[in-house]
Amino acid sequence: DTAVSQTPKYLVTQMGNDKSIKCEQNLGHDTMYWYKQDSKKFLKIMFSYNNKELIINETVPNRFSPKSPDKAHLNLHINSLELGDSAVYFCASSPLGEWTEAFFGQGTRLTVV
Amino acid sequence: DQQVKQNSPSLSVQEGRISILNCDYTNSMFDYFLWYKKYPAEGPTFLISISSIKDKNEDGRFTVFLNKSAKHLSLHIVPSQPGDSAVYFCAASLNNAGNMLTFGGGTRLMVKP
């Protein structure tokens, strides 16, 4: 019974396309996140979202946007894909409150050709 | 500008011995520190954490030590087992920043039988 699940696991697409990655969590958590792991294996926060607040890492291009249809889902939309967007994208969730850990999905490997 | 650094990209240890993974940070406002373990093609899995009000936290074979004056934390695994072979990420968060995690670059631990 997967706690944080992402689909698809692999995504290959052409430059200029628009794509979405879906994320769902069944942990009842209030906050969800998107992280990007680049080719150098660094994991970096992109967004943090709960029903009150969206926090955006200032380095994230505005071609990237999170969409949350409900508390259990946070999808990542990417417009006009570029070669440099190729990476592994991880969704995560955590409960509200101080000093809580995040639970991660298995990742989506995006390849832009 | 990396705020969390893991200066050893890899570490090799004999089964049964102690593994010590190190992490340094620059932002003195970080108040929560975590270690994640990651296997290939999987998402990071939470291992152990420590808040800034403590200097040690222990969970079974895993102990995390925090030295705030040195802005340094370490993860001790004893005894090390071959199944511990993975990439270990150190992470830090600010309580008032949506619990977003800032990750180090990771250390690949190899435990030899």
XYZ file of N, CA and C in Angstrom:
678
model
N 0.839 -1.184 0.000
C 0.000 0.000 0.000
C 0.889 1.254 0.000
N 1.113 1.803 -1.189
C 2.074 2.889 -1.350
C 1.591 4.160 -0.680
N 2.463 4.817 0.063
C 2.077 6.007 0.801
C 2.061 7.237 -0.109
N 3.121 7.414 -0.889
C 3.217 8.523 -1.837
C 3.508 7.900 -3.196
N 2.623 8.090 -4.128
C 2.804 7.470 -5.438
C 2.806 8.519 -6.531
N 3.656 8.305 -7.522
C 3.790 9.230 -8.647
C 3.572 8.464 -9.939
N 2.975 9.131 -10.885
C 2.851 8.558 -12.225
C 3.095 9.638 -13.258
N 3.776 9.314 -14.360
C 4.402 8.019 -14.634
C 5.757 7.891 -13.936
N 6.342 6.726 -13.962
C 7.673 6.530 -13.407
C 8.747 7.014 -14.395
N 8.467 6.841 -15.665
C 9.367 7.315 -16.724
C 8.558 8.137 -17.717
N 9.167 9.217 -18.213
C 8.497 10.079 -19.182
C 9.542 10.599 -20.142
N 9.370 10.265 -21.417
C 10.250 10.764 -22.468
C 9.405 11.631 -23.390
N 9.872 12.834 -23.656
C 9.070 13.761 -24.438
C 9.980 14.706 -25.211
N 9.406 15.373 -26.190
C 10.200 16.268 -27.024
C 10.214 17.684 -26.456
N 11.256 18.393 -26.802
C 11.352 19.817 -26.438
C 10.117 20.561 -26.906
N 9.673 21.482 -26.089
C 8.534 22.319 -26.445
C 7.193 21.783 -25.998
N 7.159 20.486 -25.663
C 5.884 19.905 -25.221
C 5.514 20.367 -23.813
N 4.232 20.167 -23.483
C 3.732 20.404 -22.126
C 3.397 19.043 -21.523
N 3.825 18.825 -20.291
C 3.572 17.537 -19.650
C 3.198 17.736 -18.190
N 2.584 16.690 -17.638
C 2.220 16.695 -16.217
C 2.686 15.422 -15.540
N 3.047 15.548 -14.294
C 3.377 14.401 -13.449
C 2.381 14.422 -12.284
N 1.785 13.271 -12.021
C 0.779 13.204 -10.967
C 1.373 12.669 -9.673
N 0.844 13.145 -8.564
C 1.287 12.672 -7.261
C 0.091 12.552 -6.334
N 0.047 11.456 -5.617
C -1.024 11.214 -4.657
C -0.432 10.669 -3.373
N -0.946 11.112 -2.241
C -0.504 10.553 -0.956
C -1.738 10.121 -0.157
N -1.598 8.954 0.500
C -2.706 8.424 1.294
C -2.386 8.451 2.783
N -1.513 9.368 3.168
C -1.077 9.466 4.562
C -1.884 10.482 5.353
N -2.762 11.192 4.680
C -3.520 12.231 5.367
C -2.701 13.466 5.704
N -1.566 13.625 5.044
C -0.696 14.770 5.311
C -1.281 16.049 4.729
N -0.886 17.162 5.361
C -1.405 18.466 4.941
C -0.509 19.188 3.956
N 0.763 18.826 3.933
C 1.709 19.547 3.085
C 2.325 18.590 2.074
N 2.427 19.062 0.843
C 3.062 18.273 -0.218
C 4.137 19.099 -0.894
N 5.078 18.409 -1.512
C 6.258 19.064 -2.068
C 6.620 18.444 -3.421
N 7.354 19.208 -4.175
C 8.055 18.676 -5.338
C 9.541 19.006 -5.207
N 10.365 17.974 -5.439
C 11.815 18.117 -5.446
C 12.335 17.677 -6.810
N 13.484 18.234 -7.181
C 14.142 17.868 -8.437
C 15.536 17.350 -8.118
N 15.869 16.189 -8.686
C 17.233 15.676 -8.570
C 17.886 15.793 -9.935
N 18.904 16.635 -10.026
C 19.513 16.911 -11.318
C 20.568 15.864 -11.673
N 21.253 16.090 -12.766
C 22.224 15.108 -13.264
C 23.398 14.925 -12.314
N 23.650 15.901 -11.467
C 24.720 15.786 -10.475
C 24.216 15.188 -9.177
N 22.978 14.733 -9.180
C 22.356 14.019 -8.054
C 21.981 14.920 -6.884
N 22.018 16.240 -7.090
C 21.569 17.131 -6.019
C 20.049 17.162 -5.986
N 19.502 17.023 -4.787
C 18.059 17.114 -4.568
C 17.711 18.529 -4.129
N 16.820 19.188 -4.896
C 16.487 20.569 -4.555
C 14.987 20.762 -4.497
N 14.544 21.522 -3.504
C 13.132 21.804 -3.353
C 12.655 22.712 -4.477
N 11.475 22.392 -4.994
C 10.854 23.255 -5.997
C 9.661 24.002 -5.387
N 8.756 23.251 -4.756
C 7.543 23.836 -4.195
C 7.192 23.152 -2.882
N 6.546 23.951 -2.031
C 5.896 23.418 -0.843
C 4.465 23.948 -0.887
N 3.482 23.064 -0.655
C 2.085 23.507 -0.767
C 1.219 22.871 0.307
N 0.465 23.691 1.012
C -0.664 23.194 1.788
C -1.867 24.043 1.427
N -3.012 23.788 2.055
C -4.220 24.459 1.583
C -4.220 25.953 1.890
N -3.218 26.410 2.590
C -3.155 27.835 2.921
C -2.054 28.568 2.168
N -1.058 27.842 1.743
C 0.130 28.545 1.282
C 0.894 27.751 0.232
N 1.359 28.452 -0.789
C 2.277 27.879 -1.760
C 3.597 28.606 -1.615
N 4.655 27.854 -1.385
C 5.990 28.440 -1.306
C 6.775 27.944 -2.511
N 7.308 28.879 -3.255
C 8.015 28.548 -4.487
C 9.491 28.877 -4.315
N 10.354 27.906 -4.664
C 11.776 28.198 -4.714
C 12.009 29.190 -5.852
N 12.659 30.280 -5.553
C 12.805 31.373 -6.514
C 13.582 30.971 -7.767
N 14.318 29.872 -7.692
C 15.104 29.444 -8.848
C 14.269 28.645 -9.857
N 13.049 28.306 -9.502
C 12.224 27.481 -10.389
C 11.590 28.355 -11.475
N 11.781 27.994 -12.736
C 11.168 28.791 -13.822
C 9.643 28.751 -13.743
N 8.999 29.811 -14.201
C 7.546 29.841 -14.106
C 6.864 28.926 -15.118
N 7.657 28.198 -15.903
C 7.078 27.131 -16.754
C 6.599 25.962 -15.908
N 7.068 25.911 -14.668
C 6.676 24.852 -13.747
C 5.570 25.373 -12.836
N 4.503 24.596 -12.703
C 3.442 25.030 -11.798
C 2.821 23.819 -11.108
N 2.606 23.910 -9.808
C 1.925 22.837 -9.086
C 0.420 23.087 -9.106
N -0.334 21.993 -9.180
C -1.794 22.108 -9.148
C -2.322 21.080 -8.165
N -3.153 21.541 -7.245
C -3.672 20.632 -6.230
C -5.190 20.562 -6.297
N -5.741 19.492 -6.882
C -7.204 19.376 -6.943
C -7.827 19.093 -5.578
N -7.053 18.483 -4.693
C -7.510 18.226 -3.330
C -6.294 17.972 -2.454
N -6.548 17.758 -1.179
C -5.459 17.662 -0.205
C -4.519 16.490 -0.475
N -5.024 15.452 -1.122
C -4.219 14.243 -1.327
C -3.401 14.261 -2.607
N -3.570 15.294 -3.419
C -2.910 15.321 -4.718
C -2.166 16.636 -4.937
N -0.967 16.511 -5.516
C -0.247 17.699 -5.977
C 0.453 17.319 -7.271
N -0.103 17.802 -8.377
C 0.444 17.483 -9.692
C 1.401 18.577 -10.139
N 2.354 18.179 -10.955
C 3.347 19.123 -11.457
C 3.143 19.297 -12.950
N 2.878 20.519 -13.361
C 2.715 20.827 -14.774
C 3.955 21.564 -15.269
N 4.412 21.139 -16.440
C 5.588 21.771 -17.017
C 5.248 22.185 -18.446
N 5.400 23.449 -18.736
C 5.128 23.954 -20.085
C 6.428 24.154 -20.854
N 6.324 24.042 -22.162
C 7.461 24.335 -23.052
C 8.743 23.684 -22.572
N 8.727 22.375 -22.484
C 9.858 21.635 -21.930
C 11.158 21.921 -22.649
N 12.230 22.003 -21.857
C 13.568 22.243 -22.384
C 14.471 21.059 -22.036
N 15.582 20.963 -22.778
C 16.521 19.857 -22.530
C 16.974 19.845 -21.063
N 17.188 21.016 -20.498
C 17.680 21.124 -19.124
C 16.687 20.699 -18.060
N 15.451 20.447 -18.484
C 14.449 19.974 -17.528
C 14.592 18.486 -17.249
N 15.422 17.808 -18.031
C 15.641 16.375 -17.810
C 16.211 16.157 -16.411
N 15.544 15.332 -15.637
C 15.912 15.120 -14.235
C 14.975 14.076 -13.659
N 15.201 13.755 -12.399
C 14.238 12.924 -11.670
C 13.467 13.844 -10.732
N 12.160 13.761 -10.792
C 11.305 14.613 -9.979
C 10.648 13.758 -8.894
N 10.773 14.231 -7.653
C 10.209 13.506 -6.512
C 9.106 14.320 -5.861
N 8.007 13.662 -5.634
C 6.933 14.224 -4.835
C 7.132 13.760 -3.392
N 6.703 14.568 -2.447
C 6.814 14.201 -1.034
C 5.655 14.814 -0.264
N 5.436 14.301 0.938
C 4.404 14.877 1.794
C 4.858 14.816 3.247
N 4.292 15.680 4.061
C 4.589 15.653 5.491
C 3.392 16.204 6.243
N 3.270 15.828 7.518
C 2.204 16.428 8.327
C 2.571 17.864 8.674
N 1.571 18.632 9.075
C 1.844 19.973 9.561
C 2.536 19.887 10.913
N 3.202 20.928 11.271
C 3.797 20.977 12.598
C 5.302 21.060 12.534
N 5.871 21.257 13.692
C 7.320 21.410 13.780
C 8.019 20.063 13.629
N 9.176 20.095 13.083
C 10.091 18.975 13.111
C 9.455 17.680 12.634
N 8.934 17.751 11.436
C 8.328 16.543 10.850
C 9.133 16.111 9.642
N 9.137 14.788 9.398
C 9.884 14.300 8.241
C 8.961 14.173 7.039
N 9.573 14.255 5.878
C 8.837 14.109 4.630
C 8.955 12.679 4.121
N 7.878 12.207 3.520
C 7.837 10.887 2.899
C 7.832 11.091 1.380
N 8.700 10.355 0.701
C 8.907 10.582 -0.723
C 8.268 9.500 -1.588
N 7.855 9.918 -2.773
C 7.461 8.965 -3.794
C 8.690 8.360 -4.454
N 8.451 7.466 -5.408
C 9.554 6.723 -6.012
C 10.262 7.498 -7.111
N 9.709 8.645 -7.484
C 10.374 9.472 -8.481
C 9.845 9.268 -9.889
N 9.945 10.307 -10.692
C 9.620 10.258 -12.124
C 10.835 10.730 -12.890
N 11.362 9.842 -13.722
C 12.522 10.227 -14.528
C 12.023 10.861 -15.822
N 12.250 12.146 -15.960
C 11.835 12.883 -17.151
C 13.033 13.065 -18.072
N 12.860 12.671 -19.309
C 13.904 12.858 -20.321
C 13.324 13.696 -21.448
N 13.955 14.817 -21.707
C 13.517 15.702 -22.790
C 14.496 15.544 -23.945
N 13.972 15.214 -25.116
C 14.844 14.960 -26.283
C 14.584 15.993 -27.381
N 25.439 27.938 -4.230
C 25.746 28.173 -2.820
C 25.096 27.087 -1.978
N 25.862 26.039 -1.683
C 25.318 24.913 -0.949
C 25.293 25.202 0.540
N 24.131 25.165 1.122
C 24.012 25.390 2.559
C 24.235 24.123 3.360
N 24.108 22.981 2.703
C 24.341 21.688 3.360
C 25.323 20.912 2.499
N 26.406 20.474 3.116
C 27.460 19.809 2.349
C 27.839 18.466 2.944
N 27.992 17.507 2.060
C 28.549 16.220 2.448
C 29.830 16.064 1.652
N 30.943 16.220 2.300
C 32.212 16.333 1.592
C 32.783 15.007 1.113
N 32.242 13.903 1.617
C 32.722 12.601 1.160
C 31.708 12.008 0.205
N 32.027 11.915 -1.072
C 31.057 11.341 -2.019
C 30.866 9.843 -1.823
N 31.864 9.179 -1.236
C 31.712 7.737 -1.041
C 32.476 7.285 0.197
N 32.035 6.133 0.717
C 32.644 5.556 1.912
C 32.522 4.044 1.808
N 33.621 3.348 2.055
C 33.600 1.892 2.026
C 33.959 1.362 3.404
N 33.153 0.437 3.905
C 33.324 -0.072 5.268
C 33.151 -1.585 5.266
N 33.851 -2.248 6.127
C 33.703 -3.692 6.269
C 32.475 -4.007 7.121
N 31.785 -5.064 6.735
C 30.628 -5.510 7.510
C 31.002 -5.677 8.984
N 30.118 -5.215 9.859
C 30.348 -5.334 11.290
C 31.051 -4.145 11.924
N 31.714 -3.340 11.068
C 32.419 -2.164 11.596
C 31.474 -0.967 11.639
N 31.968 0.132 12.150
C 31.170 1.349 12.233
C 31.295 2.164 10.945
N 30.164 2.695 10.496
C 30.154 3.654 9.385
C 29.864 5.028 9.972
N 30.651 6.003 9.579
C 30.441 7.383 10.032
C 30.298 8.278 8.816
N 29.123 8.862 8.677
C 28.860 9.772 7.564
C 28.744 11.190 8.123
N 29.376 12.115 7.451
C 29.455 13.476 7.965
C 28.706 14.477 7.101
N 28.304 15.563 7.745
C 27.522 16.594 7.069
C 27.822 17.938 7.736
N 28.027 18.956 6.941
C 28.248 20.308 7.458
C 27.199 21.242 6.874
N 26.836 22.260 7.642
C 25.863 23.231 7.147
C 26.337 24.633 7.470
N 25.813 25.594 6.736
C 26.263 26.975 6.913
C 25.187 27.872 7.518
N 23.925 27.504 7.363
C 22.833 28.356 7.830
C 22.529 28.056 9.300
N 22.861 28.961 10.180
C 22.668 28.738 11.609
C 21.191 28.763 12.008
N 20.315 29.131 11.079
C 18.882 29.154 11.375
C 18.231 27.777 11.218
N 18.911 26.844 10.607
C 18.348 25.487 10.495
C 18.068 24.955 11.898
N 16.888 24.343 12.081
C 16.563 23.845 13.415
C 16.146 22.383 13.441
N 16.218 21.728 12.294
C 15.847 20.316 12.251
C 16.699 19.651 11.187
N 17.251 18.485 11.536
C 18.199 17.821 10.653
C 17.777 16.363 10.486
N 17.913 15.885 9.273
C 17.416 14.551 8.960
C 18.446 13.806 8.123
N 18.385 12.501 8.210
C 19.146 11.640 7.310
C 18.164 10.770 6.533
N 18.412 10.705 5.225
C 17.628 9.856 4.347
C 18.554 8.863 3.680
N 17.994 7.710 3.390
C 18.708 6.640 2.699
C 18.036 6.461 1.350
N 18.835 6.267 0.309
C 18.247 6.130 -1.017
C 18.888 4.977 -1.787
N 18.037 4.092 -2.265
C 18.464 3.030 -3.168
C 18.212 3.494 -4.601
N 18.936 2.923 -5.578
C 18.709 3.305 -6.976
C 17.258 3.110 -7.399
N 16.768 4.036 -8.180
C 15.420 3.993 -8.755
C 14.318 4.004 -7.691
N 14.664 4.457 -6.488
C 13.640 4.610 -5.449
C 13.714 6.022 -4.879
N 12.672 6.413 -4.163
C 12.710 7.700 -3.496
C 13.491 7.613 -2.198
N 13.942 8.767 -1.684
C 14.625 8.765 -0.383
C 13.700 8.241 0.711
N 14.276 7.488 1.641
C 13.531 6.947 2.773
C 14.074 7.563 4.057
N 13.183 8.084 4.868
C 13.593 8.703 6.121
C 14.261 7.677 7.044
N 15.355 8.107 7.651
C 16.122 7.207 8.515
C 16.056 7.653 9.983
N 16.495 8.866 10.244
C 16.584 9.368 11.605
C 16.702 10.883 11.551
N 16.286 11.538 12.625
C 16.349 12.992 12.644
C 16.777 13.481 14.018
N 17.072 14.768 14.082
C 17.437 15.391 15.339
C 17.043 16.860 15.283
N 16.483 17.359 16.358
C 16.152 18.775 16.409
C 17.327 19.538 17.010
N 17.301 20.839 16.826
C 18.452 21.647 17.250
C 18.585 21.758 18.762
N 17.582 21.287 19.502
C 17.673 21.371 20.962
C 18.378 20.145 21.550
N 18.709 19.188 20.691
C 19.384 17.981 21.157
C 20.770 17.890 20.541
N 21.612 17.044 21.113
C 22.905 16.809 20.477
C 23.096 15.346 20.074
N 22.133 14.509 20.405
C 22.248 13.094 20.045
C 20.860 12.489 19.958
N 20.678 11.627 18.976
C 19.448 10.856 18.874
C 19.812 9.471 18.368
N 19.258 8.465 19.028
C 19.641 7.090 18.718
C 18.406 6.275 18.359
N 18.541 5.430 17.344
C 17.454 4.541 16.949
C 18.072 3.245 16.452
N 18.138 2.275 17.337
C 18.721 0.986 16.956
C 20.183 1.118 16.617
N 20.539 0.702 15.399
C 21.939 0.776 14.969
C 22.360 2.173 14.520
N 21.417 3.090 14.457
C 21.672 4.414 13.905
C 21.674 5.468 15.003
N 22.710 6.306 14.986
C 22.809 7.417 15.925
C 23.209 8.663 15.152
N 22.517 9.752 15.419
C 22.885 11.020 14.804
C 23.393 11.944 15.900
N 24.496 12.603 15.623
C 25.102 13.555 16.541
C 25.058 14.944 15.908
N 24.730 15.938 16.720
C 24.678 17.315 16.227
C 25.612 18.190 17.058
N 26.496 18.890 16.383
C 27.384 19.857 17.026
C 27.046 21.227 16.440
N 26.209 21.963 17.163
C 25.711 23.235 16.616
C 26.808 24.274 16.495
N 27.733 24.287 17.425
C 28.793 25.302 17.366
C 29.661 25.100 16.143
N 29.847 23.841 15.758
C 30.652 23.540 14.573
C 29.799 23.456 13.316
N 28.481 23.553 13.464
C 27.547 23.377 12.345
C 27.851 22.058 11.625
N 27.850 21.015 12.409
C 28.251 19.701 11.892
C 27.344 18.636 12.487
N 26.939 17.688 11.639
C 26.261 16.512 12.161
C 26.843 15.262 11.528
N 26.654 14.169 12.219
C 27.179 12.911 11.706
C 26.182 11.798 11.989
N 26.237 10.799 11.145
C 25.408 9.607 11.290
C 26.337 8.421 11.525
N 26.104 7.718 12.616
C 26.878 6.532 12.926
C 26.000 5.298 12.738
N 26.530 4.329 12.035
C 25.821 3.074 11.844
C 26.716 1.964 12.396
N 26.183 1.282 13.441
C 27.013 0.223 14.008
C 26.122 -0.894 14.549
N 26.379 -2.151 14.209
C 27.359 -2.562 13.205
C 26.809 -2.368 11.798
N 27.681 -2.087 10.856
C 27.265 -1.912 9.469
C 26.930 -3.269 8.857
N 25.919 -3.256 7.990
C 25.482 -4.484 7.314
C 25.472 -4.251 5.802
N 25.646 -5.287 5.014
C 25.642 -5.101 3.551
C 24.372 -4.418 3.039
N 23.241 -4.672 3.686
C 21.979 -4.032 3.286
C 21.964 -2.534 3.537
N 22.951 -2.027 4.264
C 23.045 -0.579 4.489
C 23.650 0.130 3.281
N 24.167 -0.618 2.338
C 24.778 -0.021 1.151
C 23.729 0.770 0.377
N 23.953 2.057 0.259
C 22.984 2.970 -0.357
C 23.629 4.354 -0.399
N 22.897 5.316 -0.937
C 23.324 6.716 -0.850
C 22.609 7.355 0.326
N 23.362 8.034 1.166
C 22.794 8.686 2.348
C 22.823 10.202 2.154
N 21.663 10.808 2.334
C 21.537 12.253 2.200
C 21.281 12.876 3.564
N 22.016 13.896 3.845
C 21.775 14.738 4.999
C 20.834 15.859 4.548
N 19.925 16.279 5.408
C 19.002 17.355 5.054
C 18.746 18.224 6.272
N 18.381 19.468 6.002
C 18.099 20.410 7.082
C 16.872 21.222 6.722
N 16.166 21.684 7.743
C 14.983 22.501 7.470
C 14.851 23.635 8.471
N 14.078 24.634 8.028
C 13.724 25.774 8.855
C 12.262 25.635 9.210
N 11.948 25.669 10.498
C 10.572 25.437 10.914
C 9.598 26.439 10.308
N 10.025 27.642 10.074
C 9.105 28.657 9.569
C 9.132 28.779 8.047
N 9.656 27.749 7.380
C 9.754 27.789 5.917
C 9.051 26.589 5.312
N 7.926 26.205 5.879
C 7.134 25.129 5.311
C 7.790 23.771 5.390
N 8.763 23.623 6.297
C 9.465 22.348 6.450
C 10.117 21.875 5.165
N 10.435 22.785 4.284
C 11.143 22.399 3.066
C 12.554 21.975 3.433
N 13.024 20.936 2.778
C 14.319 20.363 3.100
C 15.400 20.874 2.162
N 16.556 21.209 2.740
C 17.748 21.513 1.961
C 18.685 20.327 2.118
N 19.022 19.709 0.991
C 19.789 18.469 1.009
C 21.264 18.696 0.738
N 22.085 17.825 1.323
C 23.468 17.714 0.920
C 23.561 16.882 -0.353
N 24.766 16.747 -0.872
C 24.964 16.071 -2.137
C 24.958 14.549 -2.060
N 24.935 14.014 -0.847
C 24.864 12.564 -0.689
C 26.236 11.919 -0.522
N 26.250 10.810 0.200
C 27.443 9.967 0.346
C 27.047 8.536 0.033
N 27.772 7.935 -0.898
C 27.489 6.534 -1.234
C 28.242 5.641 -0.276
N 27.500 4.866 0.501
C 28.083 3.928 1.462
C 28.089 2.528 0.871
N 29.238 1.897 0.909
C 29.363 0.511 0.464
C 29.850 -0.316 1.643
N 29.059 -1.283 2.054
C 29.427 -2.159 3.150
C 29.811 -3.507 2.556
N 31.055 -3.881 2.744
C 31.571 -5.106 2.132
C 31.417 -6.285 3.089
N 30.934 -7.416 2.542
C 30.774 -8.599 3.397
C 32.118 -9.154 3.854
